Amino acid sequence: MTAAHWFLASLPVVALSVMFGGHLWGGAALLILILSRIWALRSVVTWWMVVVLYLVFGTWFSWQATQLSRRRYPVAQPQTVTTTLRVQPDSPVVYGSGYTVIGQKPSGERVLVHGTLRSAAELRRLTHLTRPTLWRISGQQAGLLAAPNFNQFDAAAYWGHRGIANTLKAGAMTIQPTTGHGLTWWQDSWHGLRSRLIQYCERLPGALRIYALGLFPGKRASDSPQELAGMQQLGLIHLFAISGLHVALVLAVAEWGLIHARLPREWWEWVLLLGLPGYAILAGGGSGVLRACWMRGFQLAGRRCHQSVSPLTAWTWALLVGLWVNPGLLFELGGQLSYGLSLALILLAAEPLHWREIGLTLLGLPSLLTGLFQWHSLTLLANWVVVPLFPTVLLPLTVIGTISARWWPEVATTCATGLATLDASLRRLASLPGNVAFGKPFWLVAWGWYLGTWWVLSRPPATRRRWLMGLLTSYLLAFGWIHWPLHGEVAYFDVGQGDSLLIREPFNRRVMLIDVGGRLAFPQPAWAPKTPVTYGAEKNSVAYLKSRGITRINDLYLTHHDADHIGDLPAILKNFQVDQVWASVGMVQEAAWQRTVAHYPGLKVTAVQVGTPGPLVVHHPFTVMPADNPGSLALQGTFGGLNFLFMGDLDQVGERKIMAAHPELRADVLKLGHHGSNTATSPEFVAQLRPRLAVISAGRHNRYGHPSPETIATLQQAQVPWVNTQQQGMIRYVYRGHHGTWQTKLNLEGDFRS
C-alpha cells in the first residue's frame, strides 16, 4: 500500500474515535465523507484494510470504555479503602504542602492520589525518590468528577483517556522501596533516570529551570504559566514540548554525532531504535514526544528491514498507535497540535515558505480557538521570528545552560538571562494591540475549518486567495455569532462552596456578574515550596466568559465580604474590563476593602442600599450594616420572562425585613440564601414569594452540611422544585424574548452534603 492509501485507511479510525468521544452523529458524518472518498479509489486492498482497522479499533475502544465504566466508583459516596499502590519515582507532583501521584494497584488499575504532606521530612522523601516504591494507603476513593461547568477543562475525560477513572484522597500511609524484574525493571530504570533529571533541573536558575523541565523530562513547572504567558498568548505554545519538535531535534543531533563518530550505521541505528521507548519515558511521554518517537522508530525499523517508510506513512502509523494508547487523543489540544501541525509540515514541504507559514497558522487556529478561546493577530509574525530561533537559540541555550550548571554556574546564569530576555520580549509583543478574544466555536465548525483549510491548500496557487477569503469570511461569521448572540442567559456557576452567577442579555448588550466565588487561603508551613497564587475562577467563570467571547463586564455586584463570594475578585479584574462595581455601603467603608481597591486605581465603585438606582433592584440592606451575612445584598431582575431573586447569604432576619417592606414581592426563580443553610429561607418567605424553582449553590461534601435538611423540608412542604450545583453542576437559563430553557452540566445522583 502507498502512503496515501495508508493515510486514507486510518481516517475511519479517526471518525470512530470521534463517535466514542461523545459526538456520534458528527463522527458518523465524518465516516460517510471518508468512505465516499475511499470508494472512489476502487482499491480492494484499501477497503479490506479499512474493514480490519475499523473492527479492531472498534472492539478495542468498546472494551476500554466498558472497563473504565466498571472500575469507576460513585462520585457522590466516597468509599473507605485500604490498598497497595506501586508508584514510579517521577510520578509525585508537589504543590505547597499538597501532592498528587499516580499509583498502580496489584490488579493493574491506576488511581490518581491526592494527599497532604505533614512534615519537611515527608517533602524531602517525596521529592528525592529515585526508585519505585510501594505505598500502603488508607483513604477515600471516588470516581473522578466530570467538568462541573460548561467549557471548563474536563479532568475526568483527560484522565479517562489514560485509563484512570478514580481518585483517592490519602489518609494514613506507609512507603517502602520495591524492586522490579524483566520489562518492569527496564521501565523502572528509565523512570528513575527521569526522576534524577527532574531533581537536577529543579535546581537550575530562573527561566532555564522552566525550559529545561519542559524540554528534557517533559515536566511543567508550577510557575511556567507566568513565565510563558507571552508564548501562550501568541499561539506559540505548540513549540514548547507539545509539538515534539525538540524530540526530532535531539534525535537528529544524536544521529549526527553517531555518524561523525564513524560508528557502523547498522549498530547505531539499532541502538537508537531500541533506545527510543526509553527516551519517550525520559521525555515525559506526552503526545508530542510519543508521536515524534514513534515516527522516527518506524522509519528506523523500515531502514533496518530494507524498506523505505515515507514520512506520511510513519505519521499514519504513529497516529494509529497514538489512538490505540489514547482513544481521546484528538480531543486534546496537545494531540491536535502535535499531529495536525506535523502532518502539515509533511504535506506542505514543497510549498513556498509564505504558504507553509499561512498553512501552519490556519491549521493550528481551530484547535487554539477551541482550547484557549483567543488568538493574537501577531501570531504569524511571531511564528516567522520564533520558529527559526527554536533550534538555533532557544534549544541550544537550554542545552548549554543545563549541562554547564554543575561545573560553570556562571554560564547557566547567562543562559537563564538570555531565555528570560526572550520571554520578556514575547510578553511585550503579546501585550501589543491585536489579541482577539474570539470565543469557543462549535466543535463541528472547528473541524469544518480544519478540513476547509486543507481544501484551500489543495487548490492551485492562482485560485487559493479566492478560497482563502471564503474561509476567512466563515471565521468572521462565527465571530459575530459568538459576540452578538440572539439569546441571553442567567447562569449559576459551580464554584464549590461559594457563589458566582452571570447575567448576559441578548447581543451582549449588558453583562453582569453577582459575586465571583473564592476560598479561604490557609497559611502554608514554612517548609512547603512556594507556589504562585491561583484562583478557582480561572477554571470556571473566567474560562466560561472567555469561551463566550466576553472581555468586558458592565456591572459586578458583590453581595458581602466573605471569601467564598469575593475571594477570586483579582482573577476577574485581571482578565476583564469591569465598568462598575456595586457593593454595600458597609463593605465600601471597610478598611480591608479599601486596601483591595487601592491596587486598582481606575476601578469605579458605587455603594448601594435599598433605593439605589441600577440595573438590578436592591431589596437589602435598608441601612448601613456590616458587610457580613446579615448585611448581604439581595437583588432582583427580570430576564427571559422570569423574575429572579438573588439572596446572597442573607439570613431570615433580613428576609423578614424584605417581607415587611414588600408584602407583594414575588419571584419565579429564587436563589437560596447562604447556600441552603437553615439560617435562611424561612417557610414564610418561601410562602410569600411562591417561586416556581429554587437554585442552591453549595460545595460537594462541604463541612457545613449545606443545604440543610430543614431548608429542603421547607421547599418540599411548599412544593417548590429545586436544582443544586452539587448534583447539577453549572445551571443556566438560556432565553430569547420571554421564553427560555433550563440547562444543567451534570446529572449526578446521591447526597453531597457531607
PDB file of N, CA and C in Angstrom, residues 584-594:
ATOM      1  N   SER A 584     -22.237  47.029  49.066  1.00  0.00           N
ATOM      2  CA  SER A 584     -22.987  47.715  50.122  1.00  0.00           C
ATOM      3  C   SER A 584     -22.149  48.835  50.729  1.00  0.00           C
ATOM      4  N   VAL A 585     -22.833  49.794  51.349  1.00  0.00           N
ATOM      5  CA  VAL A 585     -22.138  50.909  51.992  1.00  0.00           C
ATOM      6  C   VAL A 585     -21.187  50.391  53.065  1.00  0.00           C
ATOM      7  N   GLY A 586     -21.652  49.409  53.836  1.00  0.00           N
ATOM      8  CA  GLY A 586     -20.809  48.858  54.887  1.00  0.00           C
ATOM      9  C   GLY A 586     -19.538  48.234  54.343  1.00  0.00           C
ATOM     10  N   MET A 587     -19.616  47.575  53.205  1.00  0.00           N
ATOM     11  CA  MET A 587     -18.438  46.948  52.620  1.00  0.00           C
ATOM     12  C   MET A 587     -17.477  47.994  52.068  1.00  0.00           C
ATOM     13  N   VAL A 588     -18.003  49.012  51.420  1.00  0.00           N
ATOM     14  CA  VAL A 588     -17.160  50.059  50.848  1.00  0.00           C
ATOM     15  C   VAL A 588     -16.381  50.783  51.941  1.00  0.00           C
ATOM     16  N   GLN A 589     -16.949  50.858  53.133  1.00  0.00           N
ATOM     17  CA  GLN A 589     -16.299  51.572  54.229  1.00  0.00           C
ATOM     18  C   GLN A 589     -15.265  50.720  54.964  1.00  0.00           C
ATOM     19  N   GLU A 590     -15.209  49.427  54.687  1.00  0.00           N
ATOM     20  CA  GLU A 590     -14.274  48.550  55.388  1.00  0.00           C
ATOM     21  C   GLU A 590     -12.833  48.828  54.968  1.00  0.00           C
ATOM     22  N   ALA A 591     -11.931  48.776  55.936  1.00  0.00           N
ATOM     23  CA  ALA A 591     -10.516  49.021  55.649  1.00  0.00           C
ATOM     24  C   ALA A 591      -9.950  47.954  54.711  1.00  0.00           C
ATOM     25  N   ALA A 592     -10.363  46.693  54.894  1.00  0.00           N
ATOM     26  CA  ALA A 592      -9.861  45.615  54.033  1.00  0.00           C
ATOM     27  C   ALA A 592     -10.259  45.851  52.583  1.00  0.00           C
ATOM     28  N   TRP A 593     -11.493  46.299  52.364  1.00  0.00           N
ATOM     29  CA  TRP A 593     -11.945  46.581  51.004  1.00  0.00           C
ATOM     30  C   TRP A 593     -11.173  47.752  50.408  1.00  0.00           C
ATOM     31  N   GLN A 594     -10.931  48.772  51.198  1.00  0.00           N
ATOM     32  CA  GLN A 594     -10.204  49.935  50.701  1.00  0.00           C
ATOM     33  C   GLN A 594      -8.770  49.572  50.335  1.00  0.00           C
TER      34      GLN A 594
END
